[in-house]
PDB file of C-alpha atoms and ligand atoms in Angstrom:
ATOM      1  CA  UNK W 118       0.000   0.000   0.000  1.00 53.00           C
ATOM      2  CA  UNK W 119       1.187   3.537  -0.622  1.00 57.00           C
ATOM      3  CA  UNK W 120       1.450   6.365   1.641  1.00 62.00           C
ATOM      4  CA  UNK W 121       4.690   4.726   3.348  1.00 83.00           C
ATOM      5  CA  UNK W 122       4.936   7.150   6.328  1.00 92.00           C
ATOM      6  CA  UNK W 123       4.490   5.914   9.821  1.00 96.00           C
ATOM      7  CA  UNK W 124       2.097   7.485  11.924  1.00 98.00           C
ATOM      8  CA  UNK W 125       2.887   9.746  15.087  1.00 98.00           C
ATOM      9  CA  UNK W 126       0.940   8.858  18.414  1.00 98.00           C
ATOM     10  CA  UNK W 127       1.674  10.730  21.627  1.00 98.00           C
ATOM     11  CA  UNK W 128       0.168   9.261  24.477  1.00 98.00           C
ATOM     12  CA  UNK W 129      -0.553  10.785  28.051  1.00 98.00           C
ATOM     13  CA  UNK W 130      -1.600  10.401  31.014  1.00 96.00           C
ATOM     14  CA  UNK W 131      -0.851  11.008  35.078  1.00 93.00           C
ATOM     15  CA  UNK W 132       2.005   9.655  36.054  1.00 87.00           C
ATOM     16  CA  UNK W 133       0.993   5.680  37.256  1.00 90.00           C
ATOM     17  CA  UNK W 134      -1.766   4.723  34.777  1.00 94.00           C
ATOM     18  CA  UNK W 135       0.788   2.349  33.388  1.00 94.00           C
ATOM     19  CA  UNK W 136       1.500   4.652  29.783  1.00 95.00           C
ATOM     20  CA  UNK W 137       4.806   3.031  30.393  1.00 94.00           C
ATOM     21  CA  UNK W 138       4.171  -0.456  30.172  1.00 96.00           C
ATOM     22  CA  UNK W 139       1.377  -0.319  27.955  1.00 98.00           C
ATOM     23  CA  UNK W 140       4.091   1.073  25.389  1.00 97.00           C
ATOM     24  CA  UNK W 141       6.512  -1.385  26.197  1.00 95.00           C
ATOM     25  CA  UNK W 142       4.191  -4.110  25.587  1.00 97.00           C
ATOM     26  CA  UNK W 143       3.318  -2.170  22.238  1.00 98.00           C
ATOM     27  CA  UNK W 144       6.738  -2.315  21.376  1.00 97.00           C
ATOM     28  CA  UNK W 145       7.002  -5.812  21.995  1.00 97.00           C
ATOM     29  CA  UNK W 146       3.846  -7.289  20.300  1.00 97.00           C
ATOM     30  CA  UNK W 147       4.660  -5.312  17.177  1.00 98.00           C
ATOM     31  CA  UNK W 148       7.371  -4.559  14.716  1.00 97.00           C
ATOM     32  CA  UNK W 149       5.869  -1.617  13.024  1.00 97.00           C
ATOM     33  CA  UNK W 150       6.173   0.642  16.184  1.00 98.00           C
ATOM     34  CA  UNK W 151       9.049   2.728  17.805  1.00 98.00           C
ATOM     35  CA  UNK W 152       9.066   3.982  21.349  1.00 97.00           C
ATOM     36  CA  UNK W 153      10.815   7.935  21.343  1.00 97.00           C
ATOM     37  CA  UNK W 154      13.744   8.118  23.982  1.00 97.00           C
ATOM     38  CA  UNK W 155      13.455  11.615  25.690  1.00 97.00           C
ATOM     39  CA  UNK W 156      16.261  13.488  26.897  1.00 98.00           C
ATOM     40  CA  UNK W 157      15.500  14.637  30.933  1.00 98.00           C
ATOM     41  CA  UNK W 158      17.373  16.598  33.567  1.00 98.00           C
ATOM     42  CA  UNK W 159      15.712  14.621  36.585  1.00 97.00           C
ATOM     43  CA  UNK W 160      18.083  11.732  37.938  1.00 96.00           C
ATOM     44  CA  UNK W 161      17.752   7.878  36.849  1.00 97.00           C
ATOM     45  CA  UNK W 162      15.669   5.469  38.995  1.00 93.00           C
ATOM     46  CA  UNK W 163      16.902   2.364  40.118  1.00 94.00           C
ATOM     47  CA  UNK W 164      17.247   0.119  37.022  1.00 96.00           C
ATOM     48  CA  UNK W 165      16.893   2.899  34.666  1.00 96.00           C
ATOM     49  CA  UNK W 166      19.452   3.130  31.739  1.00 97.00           C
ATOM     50  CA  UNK W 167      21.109   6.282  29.939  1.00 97.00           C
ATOM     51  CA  UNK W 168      19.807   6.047  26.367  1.00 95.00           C
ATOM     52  CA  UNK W 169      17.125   3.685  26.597  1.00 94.00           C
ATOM     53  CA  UNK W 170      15.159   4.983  29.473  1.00 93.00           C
ATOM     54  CA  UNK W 171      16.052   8.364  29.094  1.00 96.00           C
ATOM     55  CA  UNK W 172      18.838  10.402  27.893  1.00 97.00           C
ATOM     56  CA  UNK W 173      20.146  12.208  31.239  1.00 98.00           C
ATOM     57  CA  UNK W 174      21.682  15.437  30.928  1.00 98.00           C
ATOM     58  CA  UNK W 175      22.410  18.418  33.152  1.00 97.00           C
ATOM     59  CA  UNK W 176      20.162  21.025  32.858  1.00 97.00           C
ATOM     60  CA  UNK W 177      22.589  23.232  30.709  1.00 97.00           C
ATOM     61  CA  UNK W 178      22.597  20.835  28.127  1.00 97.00           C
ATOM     62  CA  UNK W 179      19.250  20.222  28.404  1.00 98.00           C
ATOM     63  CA  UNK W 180      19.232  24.347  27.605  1.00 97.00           C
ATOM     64  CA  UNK W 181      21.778  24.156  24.623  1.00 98.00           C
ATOM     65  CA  UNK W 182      19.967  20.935  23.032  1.00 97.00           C
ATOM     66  CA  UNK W 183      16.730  23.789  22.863  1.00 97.00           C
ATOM     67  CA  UNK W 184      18.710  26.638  21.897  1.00 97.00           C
ATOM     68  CA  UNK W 185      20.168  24.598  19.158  1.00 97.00           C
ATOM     69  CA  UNK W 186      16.601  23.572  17.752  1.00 97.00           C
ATOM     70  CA  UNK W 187      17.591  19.678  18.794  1.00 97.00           C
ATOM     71  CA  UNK W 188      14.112  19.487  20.538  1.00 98.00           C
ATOM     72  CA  UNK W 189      10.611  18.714  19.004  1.00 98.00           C
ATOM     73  CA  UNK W 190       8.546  20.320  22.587  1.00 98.00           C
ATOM     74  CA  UNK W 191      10.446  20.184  25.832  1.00 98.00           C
ATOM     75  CA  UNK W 192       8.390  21.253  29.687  1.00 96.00           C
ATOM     76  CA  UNK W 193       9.257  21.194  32.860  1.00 95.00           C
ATOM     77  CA  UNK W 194       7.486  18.548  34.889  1.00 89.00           C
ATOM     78  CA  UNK W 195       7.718  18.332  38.729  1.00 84.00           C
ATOM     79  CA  UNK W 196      10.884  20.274  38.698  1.00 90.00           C
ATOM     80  CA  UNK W 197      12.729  18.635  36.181  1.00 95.00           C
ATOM     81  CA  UNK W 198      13.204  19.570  31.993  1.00 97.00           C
ATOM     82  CA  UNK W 199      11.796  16.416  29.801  1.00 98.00           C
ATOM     83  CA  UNK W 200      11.908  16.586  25.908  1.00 98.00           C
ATOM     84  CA  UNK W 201      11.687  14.785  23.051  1.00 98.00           C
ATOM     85  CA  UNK W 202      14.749  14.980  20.383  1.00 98.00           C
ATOM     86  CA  UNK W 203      13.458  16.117  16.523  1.00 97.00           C
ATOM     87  CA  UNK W 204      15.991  14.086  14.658  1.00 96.00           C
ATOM     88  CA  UNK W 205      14.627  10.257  15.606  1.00 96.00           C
ATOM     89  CA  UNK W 206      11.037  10.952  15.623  1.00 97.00           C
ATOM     90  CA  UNK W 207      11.336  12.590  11.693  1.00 97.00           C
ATOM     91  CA  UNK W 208      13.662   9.578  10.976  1.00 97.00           C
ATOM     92  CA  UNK W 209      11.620   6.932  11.801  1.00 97.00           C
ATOM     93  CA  UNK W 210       8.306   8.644  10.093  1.00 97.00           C
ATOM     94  CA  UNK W 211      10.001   8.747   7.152  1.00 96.00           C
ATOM     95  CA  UNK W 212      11.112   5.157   7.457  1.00 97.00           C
ATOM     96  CA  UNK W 213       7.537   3.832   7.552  1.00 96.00           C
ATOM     97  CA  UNK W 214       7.028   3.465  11.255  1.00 97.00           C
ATOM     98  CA  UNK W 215       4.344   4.155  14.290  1.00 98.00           C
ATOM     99  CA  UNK W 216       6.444   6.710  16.433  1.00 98.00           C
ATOM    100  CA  UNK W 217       4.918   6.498  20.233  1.00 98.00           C
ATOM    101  CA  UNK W 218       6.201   9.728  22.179  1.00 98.00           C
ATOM    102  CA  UNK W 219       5.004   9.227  25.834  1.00 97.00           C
ATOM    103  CA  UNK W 220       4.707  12.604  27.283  1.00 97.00           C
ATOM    104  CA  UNK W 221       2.938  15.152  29.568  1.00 93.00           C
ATOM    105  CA  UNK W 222       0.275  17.443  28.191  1.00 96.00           C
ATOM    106  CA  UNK W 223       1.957  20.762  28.040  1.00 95.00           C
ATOM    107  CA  UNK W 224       4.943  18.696  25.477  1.00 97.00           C
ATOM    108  CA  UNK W 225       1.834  17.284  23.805  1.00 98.00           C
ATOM    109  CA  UNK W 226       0.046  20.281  22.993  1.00 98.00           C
ATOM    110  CA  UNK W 227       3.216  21.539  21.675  1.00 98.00           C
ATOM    111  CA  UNK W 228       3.353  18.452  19.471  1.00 98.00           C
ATOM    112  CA  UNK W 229      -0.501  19.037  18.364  1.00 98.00           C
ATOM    113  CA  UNK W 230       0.550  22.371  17.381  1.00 97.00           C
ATOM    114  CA  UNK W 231       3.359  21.160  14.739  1.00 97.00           C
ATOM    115  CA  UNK W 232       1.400  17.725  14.048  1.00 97.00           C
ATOM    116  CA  UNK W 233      -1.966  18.652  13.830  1.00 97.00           C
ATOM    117  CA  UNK W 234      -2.242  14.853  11.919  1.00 97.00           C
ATOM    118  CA  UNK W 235      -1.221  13.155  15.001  1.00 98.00           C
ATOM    119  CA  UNK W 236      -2.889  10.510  16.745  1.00 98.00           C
ATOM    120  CA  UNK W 237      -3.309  11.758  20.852  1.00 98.00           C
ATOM    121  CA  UNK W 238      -3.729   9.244  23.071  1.00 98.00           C
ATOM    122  CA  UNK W 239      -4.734   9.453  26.748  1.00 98.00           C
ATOM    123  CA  UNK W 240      -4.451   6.905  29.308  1.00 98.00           C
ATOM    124  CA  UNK W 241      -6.464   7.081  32.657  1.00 97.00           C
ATOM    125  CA  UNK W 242      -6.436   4.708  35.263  1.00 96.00           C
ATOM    126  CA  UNK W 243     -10.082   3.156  36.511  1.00 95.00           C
ATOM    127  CA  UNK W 244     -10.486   5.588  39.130  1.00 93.00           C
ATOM    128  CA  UNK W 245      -8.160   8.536  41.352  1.00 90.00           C
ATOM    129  CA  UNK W 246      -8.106   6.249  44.339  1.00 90.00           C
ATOM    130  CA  UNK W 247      -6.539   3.244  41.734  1.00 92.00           C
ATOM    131  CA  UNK W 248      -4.173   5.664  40.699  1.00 92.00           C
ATOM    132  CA  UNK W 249      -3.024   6.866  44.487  1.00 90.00           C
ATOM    133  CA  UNK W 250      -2.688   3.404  45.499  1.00 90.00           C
ATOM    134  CA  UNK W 251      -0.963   2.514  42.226  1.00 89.00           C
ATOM    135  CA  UNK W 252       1.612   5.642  42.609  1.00 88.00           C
ATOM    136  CA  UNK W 253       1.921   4.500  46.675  1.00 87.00           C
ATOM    137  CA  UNK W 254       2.757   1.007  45.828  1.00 85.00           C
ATOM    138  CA  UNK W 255       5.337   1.474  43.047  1.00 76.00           C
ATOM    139  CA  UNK W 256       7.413   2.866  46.214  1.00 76.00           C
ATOM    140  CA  UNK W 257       9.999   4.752  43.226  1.00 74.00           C
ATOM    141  CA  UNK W 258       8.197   8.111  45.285  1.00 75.00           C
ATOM    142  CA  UNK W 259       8.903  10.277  47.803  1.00 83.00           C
ATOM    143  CA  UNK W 260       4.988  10.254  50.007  1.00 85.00           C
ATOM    144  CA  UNK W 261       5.327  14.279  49.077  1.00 88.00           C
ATOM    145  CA  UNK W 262       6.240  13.355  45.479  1.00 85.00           C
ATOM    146  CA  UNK W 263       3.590  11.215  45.348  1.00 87.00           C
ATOM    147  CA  UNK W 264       0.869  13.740  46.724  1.00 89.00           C
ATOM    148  CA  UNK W 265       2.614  16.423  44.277  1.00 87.00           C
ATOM    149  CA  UNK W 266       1.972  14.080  41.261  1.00 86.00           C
ATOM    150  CA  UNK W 267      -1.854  13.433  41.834  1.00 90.00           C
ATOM    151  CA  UNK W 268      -1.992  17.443  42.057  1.00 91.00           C
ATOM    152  CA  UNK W 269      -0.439  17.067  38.874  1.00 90.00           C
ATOM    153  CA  UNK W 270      -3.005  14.368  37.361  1.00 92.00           C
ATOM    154  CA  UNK W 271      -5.903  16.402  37.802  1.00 92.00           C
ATOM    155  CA  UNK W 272      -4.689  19.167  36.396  1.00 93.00           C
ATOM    156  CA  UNK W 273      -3.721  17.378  33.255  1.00 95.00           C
ATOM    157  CA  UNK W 274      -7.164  15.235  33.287  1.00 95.00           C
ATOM    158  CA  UNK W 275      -8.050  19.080  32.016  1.00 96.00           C
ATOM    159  CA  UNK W 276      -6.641  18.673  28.399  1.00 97.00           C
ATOM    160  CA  UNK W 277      -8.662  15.111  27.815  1.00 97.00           C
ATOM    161  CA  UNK W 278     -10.363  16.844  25.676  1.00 97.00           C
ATOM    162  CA  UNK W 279      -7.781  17.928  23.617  1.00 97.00           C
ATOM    163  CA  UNK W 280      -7.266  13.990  22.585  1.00 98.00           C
ATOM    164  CA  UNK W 281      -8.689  11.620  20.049  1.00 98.00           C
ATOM    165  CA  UNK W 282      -8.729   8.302  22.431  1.00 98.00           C
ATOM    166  CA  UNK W 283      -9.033   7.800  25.507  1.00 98.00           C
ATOM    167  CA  UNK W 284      -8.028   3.700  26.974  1.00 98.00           C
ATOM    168  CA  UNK W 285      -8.580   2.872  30.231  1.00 98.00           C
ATOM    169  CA  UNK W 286      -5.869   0.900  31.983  1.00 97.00           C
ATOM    170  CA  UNK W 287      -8.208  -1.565  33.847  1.00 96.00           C
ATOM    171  CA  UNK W 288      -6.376  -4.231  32.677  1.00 97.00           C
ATOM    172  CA  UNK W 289      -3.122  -4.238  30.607  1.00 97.00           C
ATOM    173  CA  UNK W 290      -3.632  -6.787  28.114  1.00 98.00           C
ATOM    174  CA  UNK W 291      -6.972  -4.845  27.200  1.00 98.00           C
ATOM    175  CA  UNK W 292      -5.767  -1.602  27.413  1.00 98.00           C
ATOM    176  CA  UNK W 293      -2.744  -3.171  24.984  1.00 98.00           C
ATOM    177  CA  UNK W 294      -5.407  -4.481  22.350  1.00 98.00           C
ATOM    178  CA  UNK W 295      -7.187  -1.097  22.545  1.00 98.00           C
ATOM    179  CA  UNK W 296      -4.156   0.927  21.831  1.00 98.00           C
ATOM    180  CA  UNK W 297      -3.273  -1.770  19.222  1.00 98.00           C
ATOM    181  CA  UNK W 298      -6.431  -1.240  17.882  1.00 98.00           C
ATOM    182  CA  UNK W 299      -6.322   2.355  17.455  1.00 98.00           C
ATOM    183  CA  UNK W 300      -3.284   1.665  15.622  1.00 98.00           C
ATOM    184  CA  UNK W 301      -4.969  -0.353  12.814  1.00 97.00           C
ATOM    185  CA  UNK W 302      -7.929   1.915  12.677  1.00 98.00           C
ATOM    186  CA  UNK W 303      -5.826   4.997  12.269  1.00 97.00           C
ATOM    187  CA  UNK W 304      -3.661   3.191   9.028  1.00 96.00           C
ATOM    188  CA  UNK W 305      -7.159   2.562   7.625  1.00 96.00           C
ATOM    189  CA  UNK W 306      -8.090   6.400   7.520  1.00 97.00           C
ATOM    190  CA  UNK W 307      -9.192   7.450   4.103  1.00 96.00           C
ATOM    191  CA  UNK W 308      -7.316  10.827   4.386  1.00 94.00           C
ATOM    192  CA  UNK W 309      -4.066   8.768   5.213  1.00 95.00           C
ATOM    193  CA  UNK W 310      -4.278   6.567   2.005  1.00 95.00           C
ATOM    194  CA  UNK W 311      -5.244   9.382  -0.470  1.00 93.00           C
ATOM    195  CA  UNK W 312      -2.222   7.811  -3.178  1.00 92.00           C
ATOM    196  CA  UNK W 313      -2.990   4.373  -2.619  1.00 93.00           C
ATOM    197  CA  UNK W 314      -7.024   5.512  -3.768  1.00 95.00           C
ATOM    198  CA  UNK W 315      -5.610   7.634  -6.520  1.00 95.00           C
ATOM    199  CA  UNK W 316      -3.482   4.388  -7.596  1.00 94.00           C
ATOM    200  CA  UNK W 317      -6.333   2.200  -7.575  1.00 96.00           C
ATOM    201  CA  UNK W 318      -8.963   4.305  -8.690  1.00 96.00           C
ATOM    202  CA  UNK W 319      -7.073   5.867 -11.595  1.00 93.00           C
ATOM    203  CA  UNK W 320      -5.090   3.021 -12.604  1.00 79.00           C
TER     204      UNK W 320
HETATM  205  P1  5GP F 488       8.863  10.209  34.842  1.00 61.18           P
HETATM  206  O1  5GP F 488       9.746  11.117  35.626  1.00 61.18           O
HETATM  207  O2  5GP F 488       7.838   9.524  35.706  1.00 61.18           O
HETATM  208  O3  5GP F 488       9.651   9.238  33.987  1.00 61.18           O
HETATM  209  O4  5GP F 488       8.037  11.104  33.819  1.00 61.18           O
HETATM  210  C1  5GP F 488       7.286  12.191  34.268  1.00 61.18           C
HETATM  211  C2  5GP F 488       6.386  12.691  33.158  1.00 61.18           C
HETATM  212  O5  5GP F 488       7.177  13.223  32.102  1.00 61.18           O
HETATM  213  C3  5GP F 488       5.523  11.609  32.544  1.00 61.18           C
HETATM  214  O6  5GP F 488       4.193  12.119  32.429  1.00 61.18           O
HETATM  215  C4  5GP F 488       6.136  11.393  31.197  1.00 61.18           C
HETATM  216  O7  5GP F 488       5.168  10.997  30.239  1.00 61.18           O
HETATM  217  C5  5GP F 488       6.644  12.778  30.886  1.00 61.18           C
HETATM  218  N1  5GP F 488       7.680  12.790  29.857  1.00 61.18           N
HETATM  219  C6  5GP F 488       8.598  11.830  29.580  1.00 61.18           C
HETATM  220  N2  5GP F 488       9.333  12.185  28.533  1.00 61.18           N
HETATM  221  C7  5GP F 488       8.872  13.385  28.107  1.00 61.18           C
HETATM  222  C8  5GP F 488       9.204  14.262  27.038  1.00 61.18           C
HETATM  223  O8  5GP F 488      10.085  14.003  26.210  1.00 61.18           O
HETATM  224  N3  5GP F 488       8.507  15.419  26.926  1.00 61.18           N
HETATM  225  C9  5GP F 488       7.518  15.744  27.786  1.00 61.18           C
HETATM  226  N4  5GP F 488       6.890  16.891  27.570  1.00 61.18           N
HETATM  227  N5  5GP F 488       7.148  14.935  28.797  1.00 61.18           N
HETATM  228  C10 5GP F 488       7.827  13.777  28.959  1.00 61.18           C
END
């Protein structure tokens, strides 16, 4: 089929509605999908890996990588810079694949501002009280931290509406299909196959 660009989904959510492993799992069950690494100024949690999990930089080259146009939104979350660098995300559109950007809202409003054709995914968990006890439980969090981030959920539960899909993380393997789902629907769009049509319906 023609039209050989990948789509661009940015999915959000608060902070413990499992974006994260839904993603993953994404990234696993299919070969047609990339995961964006962001560059961040906060420090690594246990386990986590420069350049897969994040890129960790100081916050002056977090600066310089904006001031040199490197960046395709950047924010400042709980304290800390997070951004997304251009260069991979424009590669890997070009080269035919889904490109998942998991971000807050104010980087994904920047994104819906330059990508008005990209998909925007949020993720909320079944309830607030799932979502406390989910945030308590991953134990990653400061109590304060934790309190600070369900501040920060309900403000961003603000900007659903800004969003094509929602999927509720009830269960992971559902909320997996959905998002997979979503996937498949959005190839299918009429608008996104215009040459293919043309092709077929021209000869
Ligand atoms: P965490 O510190 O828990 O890894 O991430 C905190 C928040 O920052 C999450 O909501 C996550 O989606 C968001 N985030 C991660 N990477 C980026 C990014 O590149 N840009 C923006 N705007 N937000 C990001």
């Amino acid at each position: 089929m023609k039209n050989n660009r990948g789509n661009l989904f940015v999915v959000s959510g608060p902070s413990g509605t499992g974006k994260g492993t839904i993603c993953k799992a994404l990234l696993e069950k299919r070969d047609d999908v990339v995961l964006s690494v962001s560059a961040t100024s906060r420090s690594p949690r246990p386990g986590e890996e420069n350049g897969v999990h994040y890129f960790f930089l100081t916050e002056e080259e977090f600066r310089n990588n904006i001031d040199n146009g490197q960046m395709l939104e950047h924010a400042v979350f709980c304290g800390n810079y997070y951004g997304t660098p251009k260069a991979y995300v424009e590669e890997m559109l070009a080269a035919g694949k889904n490109v998942i950007l998991e971000i807050e809202v104010q980087g994904a409003m920047q994104v819906r501002a330059k990508h008005p054709e990209g998909v925007y995914v949020f993720v909320m968990p079944p309830s607030l009280q799932e979502l406390r006890e989910r945030l308590v439980g991953r134990g990653t969090e400061a109590l304060e931290v934790v309190e600070q981030r369900l501040k920060t959920a309900e403000r961003e539960f603000g900007y659903i509406e800004k969003y094509n899909y929602i999927v509720v993380n009830d269960d992971i393997d559902a909320a997996v299909n959905r998002f997979s789902a979503i996937i498949d629907a959005e190839r299918c769009r009429m608008e996104r196959n215009i040459e293919f049509i043309k092709e077929v319906c021209e000869g």
